[in-house]
Amino acid sequence: MQTLSAPRAGPPERVGDLTGKTIVITGANAGAGYEATRVFLSKGASVVMLNRSEPKSEAAIATLKQEFGPQADVRLILMDLADLASVRVAADQALAEVPQIDVLIENAAIAQVATQQFTKDGFESQLGTNHYGHFLLTRLLFDRLVQSQARIVVGSNGHKMGLKRVQFEDMNFDGNYNPHITYCHSKFVQMMFAYELERRVAEAGLPVSVYVCHPGAARTTLSKEEANRMTRVLFTLLSPLAQSAERGAWPEVLCATEENLKPAAYYGPTKRAEMVGPVGESMLEKSVLDPVQAAQLWELSETEAGTSWSIQKQETFS
């Protein structure tokens, strides 16, 4: 089995044998999600990609099998996070085909959408894709995650910028849409959900772990596909200062595999304003831990995603 080349202290070097483990990851046909998949396959894990593009995913899988051999266990379940009906279909397929989910990585995102756009369900596109789609997916897979004693990894960035609160009065940003601020809001909301999920799981005593990370400044396709021309030019000019997509995947890999991680923590690069460098614990914007907003967000998310989610204590697990 081939292994990835990396600096001696890099997360791939710290990852042990993952044979027998199954990792489900959203947005894995490019960027950090693809590079994380490479690490997992190199360590013997099975990977299930949840992606919206079948052609791009098939090409990515073909490349991975070329690198790791035809025996590499990587497969696709089509899912569009911007369409809750698609999320439900994909979750049903995953429950039917994936008996064990050791790690769920919520990697997929859209960013810097130039003008206000909406999902099929009527949500502002970044909020709908980055949060509501993942909220529903996690809810639908949750019993399987509990049975598997799984880790849930949320990849997030940008919560330290923007409003630093949930804009409950106008979640779609009809009155103040801004590509950057609205993106940061979606990531703030996604992180707040992750920490609230972590609290509720801990209170119920369930064998599920929730970890939050960020890639720092990494050369990926995020912020390029949907952004306006000025933003694309800016990211191109700053690209030489960023780290590779491979290194951008390391925080996800760490949170998926490392032992003794802290609760209510935030992991990512630790140098140059936490944009590059070795992966470790990063500074967390404490407003994202507000329990009052988090409870309100949970209730709103249930309503918008068309589901109920009360996490109950379970006494025994097989």
mmCIF file of C-alpha atoms in Angstrom:
data_model
loop_
_atom_site.group_PDB
_atom_site.id
_atom_site.type_symbol
_atom_site.label_atom_id
_atom_site.label_comp_id
_atom_site.label_asym_id
_atom_site.label_seq_id
_atom_site.Cartn_x
_atom_site.Cartn_y
_atom_site.Cartn_z
ATOM 1 C CA MET A 1 0.000 0.000 0.000
ATOM 2 C CA GLN A 2 1.375 3.406 -0.921
ATOM 3 C CA THR A 3 1.663 6.141 1.681
ATOM 4 C CA LEU A 4 1.576 9.875 1.252
ATOM 5 C CA SER A 5 4.740 11.886 1.462
ATOM 6 C CA ALA A 6 4.545 14.537 4.174
ATOM 7 C CA PRO A 7 6.724 16.382 6.652
ATOM 8 C CA ARG A 8 7.666 14.219 9.583
ATOM 9 C CA ALA A 9 5.255 15.905 11.986
ATOM 10 C CA GLY A 10 2.320 15.938 9.555
ATOM 11 C CA PRO A 11 -0.963 14.194 10.425
ATOM 12 C CA PRO A 12 -0.567 11.460 7.744
ATOM 13 C CA GLU A 13 2.535 10.279 9.563
ATOM 14 C CA ARG A 14 0.540 10.042 12.801
ATOM 15 C CA VAL A 15 -2.347 8.033 11.356
ATOM 16 C CA GLY A 16 -2.257 4.329 12.115
ATOM 17 C CA ASP A 17 -3.824 1.431 10.264
ATOM 18 C CA LEU A 18 -7.449 2.173 9.343
ATOM 19 C CA THR A 19 -8.276 -1.244 7.893
ATOM 20 C CA GLY A 20 -11.874 -2.097 8.726
ATOM 21 C CA LYS A 21 -12.883 1.554 9.209
ATOM 22 C CA THR A 22 -15.458 3.257 7.005
ATOM 23 C CA ILE A 23 -15.345 7.006 6.496
ATOM 24 C CA VAL A 24 -18.204 8.931 4.912
ATOM 25 C CA ILE A 25 -17.218 12.356 3.585
ATOM 26 C CA THR A 26 -19.127 15.078 1.758
ATOM 27 C CA GLY A 27 -17.528 17.007 -1.082
ATOM 28 C CA ALA A 28 -14.665 14.590 -1.647
ATOM 29 C CA ASN A 29 -13.980 14.780 -5.375
ATOM 30 C CA ALA A 30 -11.645 17.789 -5.148
ATOM 31 C CA GLY A 31 -9.716 19.970 -2.737
ATOM 32 C CA ALA A 32 -9.273 19.114 0.924
ATOM 33 C CA GLY A 33 -11.939 16.409 0.844
ATOM 34 C CA TYR A 34 -10.141 14.603 -1.973
ATOM 35 C CA GLU A 35 -6.780 14.892 -0.222
ATOM 36 C CA ALA A 36 -8.263 13.581 3.028
ATOM 37 C CA THR A 37 -9.663 10.652 1.063
ATOM 38 C CA ARG A 38 -6.172 9.905 -0.234
ATOM 39 C CA VAL A 39 -4.847 9.738 3.318
ATOM 40 C CA PHE A 40 -7.632 7.420 4.469
ATOM 41 C CA LEU A 41 -7.223 5.071 1.516
ATOM 42 C CA SER A 42 -3.457 5.000 2.008
ATOM 43 C CA LYS A 43 -4.097 3.717 5.541
ATOM 44 C CA GLY A 44 -6.524 0.985 4.429
ATOM 45 C CA ALA A 45 -9.892 2.625 5.191
ATOM 46 C CA SER A 46 -13.033 2.354 3.092
ATOM 47 C CA VAL A 47 -14.337 5.732 1.906
ATOM 48 C CA VAL A 48 -17.847 6.647 0.817
ATOM 49 C CA MET A 49 -18.046 9.955 -1.038
ATOM 50 C CA LEU A 50 -21.246 11.982 -0.879
ATOM 51 C CA ASN A 51 -20.920 14.327 -3.875
ATOM 52 C CA ARG A 52 -23.254 16.170 -6.192
ATOM 53 C CA SER A 53 -21.296 15.720 -9.465
ATOM 54 C CA GLU A 54 -21.225 12.198 -10.866
ATOM 55 C CA PRO A 55 -18.699 12.891 -13.679
ATOM 56 C CA LYS A 56 -16.211 14.646 -11.357
ATOM 57 C CA SER A 57 -16.624 11.927 -8.747
ATOM 58 C CA GLU A 58 -16.117 9.098 -11.242
ATOM 59 C CA ALA A 59 -12.951 10.811 -12.501
ATOM 60 C CA ALA A 60 -11.686 11.249 -8.924
ATOM 61 C CA ILE A 61 -12.377 7.617 -8.074
ATOM 62 C CA ALA A 62 -10.595 6.440 -11.235
ATOM 63 C CA THR A 63 -7.542 8.505 -10.271
ATOM 64 C CA LEU A 64 -7.585 7.145 -6.720
ATOM 65 C CA LYS A 65 -7.775 3.550 -7.949
ATOM 66 C CA GLN A 66 -4.891 4.274 -10.285
ATOM 67 C CA GLU A 67 -2.850 5.497 -7.331
ATOM 68 C CA PHE A 68 -3.828 2.916 -4.699
ATOM 69 C CA GLY A 69 -4.822 -0.006 -6.887
ATOM 70 C CA PRO A 70 -8.147 -1.451 -8.044
ATOM 71 C CA GLN A 71 -8.715 -2.921 -4.590
ATOM 72 C CA ALA A 72 -9.018 0.557 -3.053
ATOM 73 C CA ASP A 73 -12.478 0.679 -1.459
ATOM 74 C CA VAL A 74 -13.856 4.056 -2.505
ATOM 75 C CA ARG A 75 -17.362 4.581 -3.818
ATOM 76 C CA LEU A 76 -19.921 7.281 -4.541
ATOM 77 C CA ILE A 77 -23.384 8.094 -3.287
ATOM 78 C CA LEU A 78 -24.818 11.033 -5.205
ATOM 79 C CA MET A 79 -26.076 13.840 -2.973
ATOM 80 C CA ASP A 80 -26.767 17.539 -3.429
ATOM 81 C CA LEU A 81 -26.710 19.353 -0.090
ATOM 82 C CA ALA A 82 -28.659 22.213 -1.672
ATOM 83 C CA ASP A 83 -31.645 19.886 -2.163
ATOM 84 C CA LEU A 84 -33.073 18.342 1.011
ATOM 85 C CA ALA A 85 -34.922 15.708 -1.013
ATOM 86 C CA SER A 86 -31.563 14.616 -2.437
ATOM 87 C CA VAL A 87 -30.108 14.476 1.089
ATOM 88 C CA ARG A 88 -32.940 12.185 2.178
ATOM 89 C CA VAL A 89 -32.424 9.844 -0.780
ATOM 90 C CA ALA A 90 -28.678 9.734 -0.187
ATOM 91 C CA ALA A 91 -29.123 9.059 3.538
ATOM 92 C CA ASP A 92 -31.502 6.184 2.766
ATOM 93 C CA GLN A 93 -28.944 4.717 0.368
ATOM 94 C CA ALA A 94 -26.144 5.091 2.918
ATOM 95 C CA LEU A 95 -28.203 3.370 5.607
ATOM 96 C CA ALA A 96 -28.944 0.514 3.204
ATOM 97 C CA GLU A 97 -25.379 0.091 1.927
ATOM 98 C CA VAL A 98 -23.066 1.216 4.748
ATOM 99 C CA PRO A 99 -23.629 -0.858 7.896
ATOM 100 C CA GLN A 100 -20.828 0.830 9.841
ATOM 101 C CA ILE A 101 -19.906 4.529 9.749
ATOM 102 C CA ASP A 102 -16.821 5.162 11.848
ATOM 103 C CA VAL A 103 -16.371 8.782 10.784
ATOM 104 C CA LEU A 104 -18.691 11.297 9.127
ATOM 105 C CA ILE A 105 -16.791 14.294 7.740
ATOM 106 C CA GLU A 106 -18.917 17.279 6.763
ATOM 107 C CA ASN A 107 -16.422 18.779 4.362
ATOM 108 C CA ALA A 108 -18.505 20.095 1.449
ATOM 109 C CA ALA A 109 -19.200 23.813 1.223
ATOM 110 C CA ILE A 110 -19.833 26.667 -1.149
ATOM 111 C CA ALA A 111 -18.369 30.097 -0.517
ATOM 112 C CA GLN A 112 -18.381 33.722 -1.633
ATOM 113 C CA VAL A 113 -21.448 33.331 -3.867
ATOM 114 C CA ALA A 114 -21.406 36.554 -5.877
ATOM 115 C CA THR A 115 -25.121 37.365 -5.783
ATOM 116 C CA GLN A 116 -27.908 36.137 -3.555
ATOM 117 C CA GLN A 117 -28.943 32.655 -4.694
ATOM 118 C CA PHE A 118 -31.385 30.136 -3.228
ATOM 119 C CA THR A 119 -31.471 26.386 -2.792
ATOM 120 C CA LYS A 120 -34.326 24.268 -4.111
ATOM 121 C CA ASP A 121 -35.933 24.583 -0.679
ATOM 122 C CA GLY A 122 -35.752 28.382 -0.656
ATOM 123 C CA PHE A 123 -32.770 28.935 1.644
ATOM 124 C CA GLU A 124 -29.925 31.353 0.974
ATOM 125 C CA SER A 125 -27.565 29.077 -0.929
ATOM 126 C CA GLN A 126 -24.550 29.138 1.413
ATOM 127 C CA LEU A 127 -26.677 28.651 4.522
ATOM 128 C CA GLY A 128 -28.752 25.943 2.862
ATOM 129 C CA THR A 129 -25.763 24.015 1.538
ATOM 130 C CA ASN A 130 -23.293 24.458 4.361
ATOM 131 C CA HIS A 131 -25.702 24.094 7.274
ATOM 132 C CA TYR A 132 -29.240 22.840 6.589
ATOM 133 C CA GLY A 133 -28.094 20.091 4.231
ATOM 134 C CA HIS A 134 -25.516 18.839 6.719
ATOM 135 C CA PHE A 135 -27.933 19.199 9.641
ATOM 136 C CA LEU A 136 -30.459 16.940 7.920
ATOM 137 C CA LEU A 137 -27.800 14.446 6.812
ATOM 138 C CA THR A 138 -26.457 14.143 10.362
ATOM 139 C CA ARG A 139 -29.956 13.708 11.748
ATOM 140 C CA LEU A 140 -30.841 10.963 9.283
ATOM 141 C CA LEU A 141 -27.588 9.054 9.876
ATOM 142 C CA PHE A 142 -27.476 9.684 13.625
ATOM 143 C CA ASP A 143 -28.722 6.311 14.866
ATOM 144 C CA ARG A 144 -26.171 4.549 12.655
ATOM 145 C CA LEU A 145 -23.475 6.900 13.974
ATOM 146 C CA VAL A 146 -24.420 6.042 17.560
ATOM 147 C CA GLN A 147 -24.389 2.310 16.809
ATOM 148 C CA SER A 148 -20.955 2.741 15.203
ATOM 149 C CA GLN A 149 -19.597 4.891 18.066
ATOM 150 C CA ALA A 150 -18.579 7.322 15.369
ATOM 151 C CA ARG A 151 -16.783 10.609 15.096
ATOM 152 C CA ILE A 152 -18.450 13.562 13.409
ATOM 153 C CA VAL A 153 -16.017 16.094 11.936
ATOM 154 C CA VAL A 154 -17.168 19.531 10.849
ATOM 155 C CA GLY A 155 -14.760 21.500 8.687
ATOM 156 C CA SER A 156 -15.328 25.193 9.129
ATOM 157 C CA ASN A 157 -13.652 28.542 8.667
ATOM 158 C CA GLY A 158 -14.685 32.184 8.660
ATOM 159 C CA HIS A 159 -16.660 32.194 11.915
ATOM 160 C CA LYS A 160 -14.332 34.833 13.394
ATOM 161 C CA MET A 161 -15.366 37.300 10.692
ATOM 162 C CA GLY A 162 -18.768 38.609 9.707
ATOM 163 C CA LEU A 163 -21.571 39.079 12.218
ATOM 164 C CA LYS A 164 -20.392 36.614 14.884
ATOM 165 C CA ARG A 165 -24.021 35.845 15.659
ATOM 166 C CA VAL A 166 -26.996 34.117 14.075
ATOM 167 C CA GLN A 167 -29.087 36.567 12.066
ATOM 168 C CA PHE A 168 -32.409 35.033 13.088
ATOM 169 C CA GLU A 169 -34.360 38.073 11.893
ATOM 170 C CA ASP A 170 -33.233 37.561 8.276
ATOM 171 C CA MET A 171 -31.566 34.190 7.714
ATOM 172 C CA ASN A 172 -31.650 34.606 3.929
ATOM 173 C CA PHE A 173 -29.947 38.009 4.063
ATOM 174 C CA ASP A 174 -32.664 39.612 1.974
ATOM 175 C CA GLY A 175 -31.792 43.010 3.456
ATOM 176 C CA ASN A 176 -28.001 42.865 3.690
ATOM 177 C CA TYR A 177 -26.613 40.224 1.337
ATOM 178 C CA ASN A 178 -22.835 40.281 1.043
ATOM 179 C CA PRO A 179 -20.870 37.324 -0.401
ATOM 180 C CA HIS A 180 -18.255 37.283 2.356
ATOM 181 C CA ILE A 181 -20.408 38.169 5.379
ATOM 182 C CA THR A 182 -23.142 35.749 4.334
ATOM 183 C CA TYR A 183 -20.594 32.962 3.864
ATOM 184 C CA CYS A 184 -19.122 33.650 7.315
ATOM 185 C CA HIS A 185 -22.635 33.531 8.748
ATOM 186 C CA SER A 186 -23.216 30.092 7.234
ATOM 187 C CA LYS A 187 -19.988 28.802 8.785
ATOM 188 C CA PHE A 188 -20.766 30.396 12.152
ATOM 189 C CA VAL A 189 -24.129 28.617 12.082
ATOM 190 C CA GLN A 190 -22.541 25.311 11.059
ATOM 191 C CA MET A 191 -20.033 25.528 13.905
ATOM 192 C CA MET A 192 -22.681 26.508 16.439
ATOM 193 C CA PHE A 193 -24.654 23.427 15.423
ATOM 194 C CA ALA A 194 -21.583 21.224 15.848
ATOM 195 C CA TYR A 195 -20.880 22.458 19.364
ATOM 196 C CA GLU A 196 -24.537 22.171 20.343
ATOM 197 C CA LEU A 197 -24.586 18.614 18.997
ATOM 198 C CA GLU A 198 -21.463 17.886 21.025
ATOM 199 C CA ARG A 199 -23.159 19.206 24.188
ATOM 200 C CA ARG A 200 -26.346 17.218 23.632
ATOM 201 C CA VAL A 201 -24.470 14.011 22.869
ATOM 202 C CA ALA A 202 -22.368 14.431 26.004
ATOM 203 C CA GLU A 203 -25.424 15.099 28.178
ATOM 204 C CA ALA A 204 -27.071 11.956 26.811
ATOM 205 C CA GLY A 205 -23.918 9.925 27.398
ATOM 206 C CA LEU A 206 -23.847 8.655 23.819
ATOM 207 C CA PRO A 207 -20.654 7.165 22.331
ATOM 208 C CA VAL A 208 -20.316 9.785 19.589
ATOM 209 C CA SER A 209 -17.567 12.405 19.339
ATOM 210 C CA VAL A 210 -17.891 15.755 17.552
ATOM 211 C CA TYR A 211 -14.839 17.749 16.471
ATOM 212 C CA VAL A 212 -14.500 21.045 14.615
ATOM 213 C CA CYS A 213 -11.564 22.038 12.427
ATOM 214 C CA HIS A 214 -10.581 24.479 9.704
ATOM 215 C CA PRO A 215 -8.185 24.187 6.754
ATOM 216 C CA GLY A 216 -6.580 27.607 7.063
ATOM 217 C CA ALA A 217 -5.561 29.175 3.763
ATOM 218 C CA ALA A 218 -5.399 26.302 1.295
ATOM 219 C CA ARG A 219 -5.293 26.223 -2.489
ATOM 220 C CA THR A 220 -8.634 24.561 -3.216
ATOM 221 C CA THR A 221 -11.541 25.292 -5.550
ATOM 222 C CA LEU A 222 -13.563 26.812 -2.678
ATOM 223 C CA SER A 223 -14.259 30.511 -3.313
ATOM 224 C CA LYS A 224 -13.467 30.106 -7.014
ATOM 225 C CA GLU A 225 -16.526 28.455 -8.500
ATOM 226 C CA GLU A 226 -19.243 30.812 -7.241
ATOM 227 C CA ALA A 227 -17.328 34.024 -6.486
ATOM 228 C CA ASN A 228 -17.357 37.251 -8.451
ATOM 229 C CA ARG A 229 -14.425 38.197 -10.662
ATOM 230 C CA MET A 230 -12.744 40.462 -8.097
ATOM 231 C CA THR A 231 -12.792 37.761 -5.429
ATOM 232 C CA ARG A 232 -11.374 35.182 -7.857
ATOM 233 C CA VAL A 233 -8.553 37.559 -8.805
ATOM 234 C CA LEU A 234 -7.810 38.268 -5.139
ATOM 235 C CA PHE A 235 -7.609 34.573 -4.277
ATOM 236 C CA THR A 236 -5.356 33.977 -7.283
ATOM 237 C CA LEU A 237 -2.989 36.728 -6.146
ATOM 238 C CA LEU A 238 -2.912 35.365 -2.581
ATOM 239 C CA SER A 239 -2.536 31.749 -3.676
ATOM 240 C CA PRO A 240 1.291 31.696 -3.396
ATOM 241 C CA LEU A 241 0.937 32.517 0.322
ATOM 242 C CA ALA A 242 -1.465 29.639 0.934
ATOM 243 C CA GLN A 243 -0.639 26.028 1.682
ATOM 244 C CA SER A 244 -1.479 23.084 -0.531
ATOM 245 C CA ALA A 245 -4.864 21.368 -0.580
ATOM 246 C CA GLU A 246 -3.099 18.323 0.884
ATOM 247 C CA ARG A 247 -2.053 20.283 3.955
ATOM 248 C CA GLY A 248 -5.495 21.880 4.067
ATOM 249 C CA ALA A 249 -6.864 18.365 4.599
ATOM 250 C CA TRP A 250 -4.666 17.653 7.613
ATOM 251 C CA PRO A 251 -7.026 19.169 10.232
ATOM 252 C CA GLU A 252 -9.840 16.891 8.987
ATOM 253 C CA VAL A 253 -7.512 13.920 9.094
ATOM 254 C CA LEU A 254 -6.412 14.810 12.624
ATOM 255 C CA CYS A 255 -9.989 15.169 13.883
ATOM 256 C CA ALA A 256 -10.987 11.911 12.193
ATOM 257 C CA THR A 257 -8.178 9.840 13.664
ATOM 258 C CA GLU A 258 -6.271 11.443 16.539
ATOM 259 C CA GLU A 259 -6.895 10.354 20.128
ATOM 260 C CA ASN A 260 -7.310 12.605 23.183
ATOM 261 C CA LEU A 261 -8.734 15.622 21.378
ATOM 262 C CA LYS A 262 -10.379 18.220 23.587
ATOM 263 C CA PRO A 263 -14.139 18.937 23.702
ATOM 264 C CA ALA A 264 -15.373 22.336 22.532
ATOM 265 C CA ALA A 265 -12.061 22.884 20.752
ATOM 266 C CA TYR A 266 -11.086 24.077 17.295
ATOM 267 C CA TYR A 267 -8.236 22.524 15.313
ATOM 268 C CA GLY A 268 -6.302 23.879 12.361
ATOM 269 C CA PRO A 269 -3.048 25.494 11.228
ATOM 270 C CA THR A 270 -1.240 27.378 13.980
ATOM 271 C CA LYS A 271 1.086 29.807 12.180
ATOM 272 C CA ARG A 272 0.645 33.173 10.409
ATOM 273 C CA ALA A 273 -2.748 34.097 11.852
ATOM 274 C CA GLU A 274 -3.657 30.394 11.861
ATOM 275 C CA MET A 275 -3.637 30.246 8.077
ATOM 276 C CA VAL A 276 -0.714 27.860 7.550
ATOM 277 C CA GLY A 277 1.698 25.675 9.467
ATOM 278 C CA PRO A 278 1.514 22.703 11.840
ATOM 279 C CA VAL A 279 -1.934 21.538 12.879
ATOM 280 C CA GLY A 280 -2.979 22.031 16.477
ATOM 281 C CA GLU A 281 -5.566 23.749 18.633
ATOM 282 C CA SER A 282 -6.616 27.137 17.252
ATOM 283 C CA MET A 283 -8.242 30.097 18.940
ATOM 284 C CA LEU A 284 -12.027 29.822 19.082
ATOM 285 C CA GLU A 285 -14.446 32.738 18.826
ATOM 286 C CA LYS A 286 -16.421 32.197 22.043
ATOM 287 C CA SER A 287 -19.659 33.667 20.681
ATOM 288 C CA VAL A 288 -20.116 30.453 18.694
ATOM 289 C CA LEU A 289 -20.635 28.611 22.004
ATOM 290 C CA ASP A 290 -23.629 30.731 23.109
ATOM 291 C CA PRO A 291 -26.133 28.125 24.402
ATOM 292 C CA VAL A 292 -29.164 30.407 24.027
ATOM 293 C CA GLN A 293 -28.570 31.067 20.326
ATOM 294 C CA ALA A 294 -27.603 27.419 19.829
ATOM 295 C CA ALA A 295 -30.896 26.124 21.249
ATOM 296 C CA GLN A 296 -32.843 28.565 19.079
ATOM 297 C CA LEU A 297 -30.810 27.545 16.033
ATOM 298 C CA TRP A 298 -31.441 23.857 16.706
ATOM 299 C CA GLU A 299 -35.201 24.426 16.845
ATOM 300 C CA LEU A 300 -35.143 26.533 13.685
ATOM 301 C CA SER A 301 -33.041 23.942 11.880
ATOM 302 C CA GLU A 302 -35.514 21.205 12.755
ATOM 303 C CA THR A 303 -38.322 23.306 11.289
ATOM 304 C CA GLU A 304 -36.474 24.285 8.130
ATOM 305 C CA ALA A 305 -35.110 20.798 7.474
ATOM 306 C CA GLY A 306 -38.496 19.212 8.106
ATOM 307 C CA THR A 307 -37.362 16.885 10.862
ATOM 308 C CA SER A 308 -37.470 16.483 14.625
ATOM 309 C CA TRP A 309 -34.358 15.634 16.609
ATOM 310 C CA SER A 310 -34.452 14.980 20.310
ATOM 311 C CA ILE A 311 -31.286 13.243 21.502
ATOM 312 C CA GLN A 312 -32.159 10.769 24.224
ATOM 313 C CA LYS A 313 -29.940 8.834 26.605
ATOM 314 C CA GLN A 314 -29.515 5.174 25.733
ATOM 315 C CA GLU A 315 -28.527 2.745 28.421
ATOM 316 C CA THR A 316 -26.707 0.055 26.471
ATOM 317 C CA PHE A 317 -25.006 -0.370 23.134
ATOM 318 C CA SER A 318 -24.165 -3.527 21.261
#
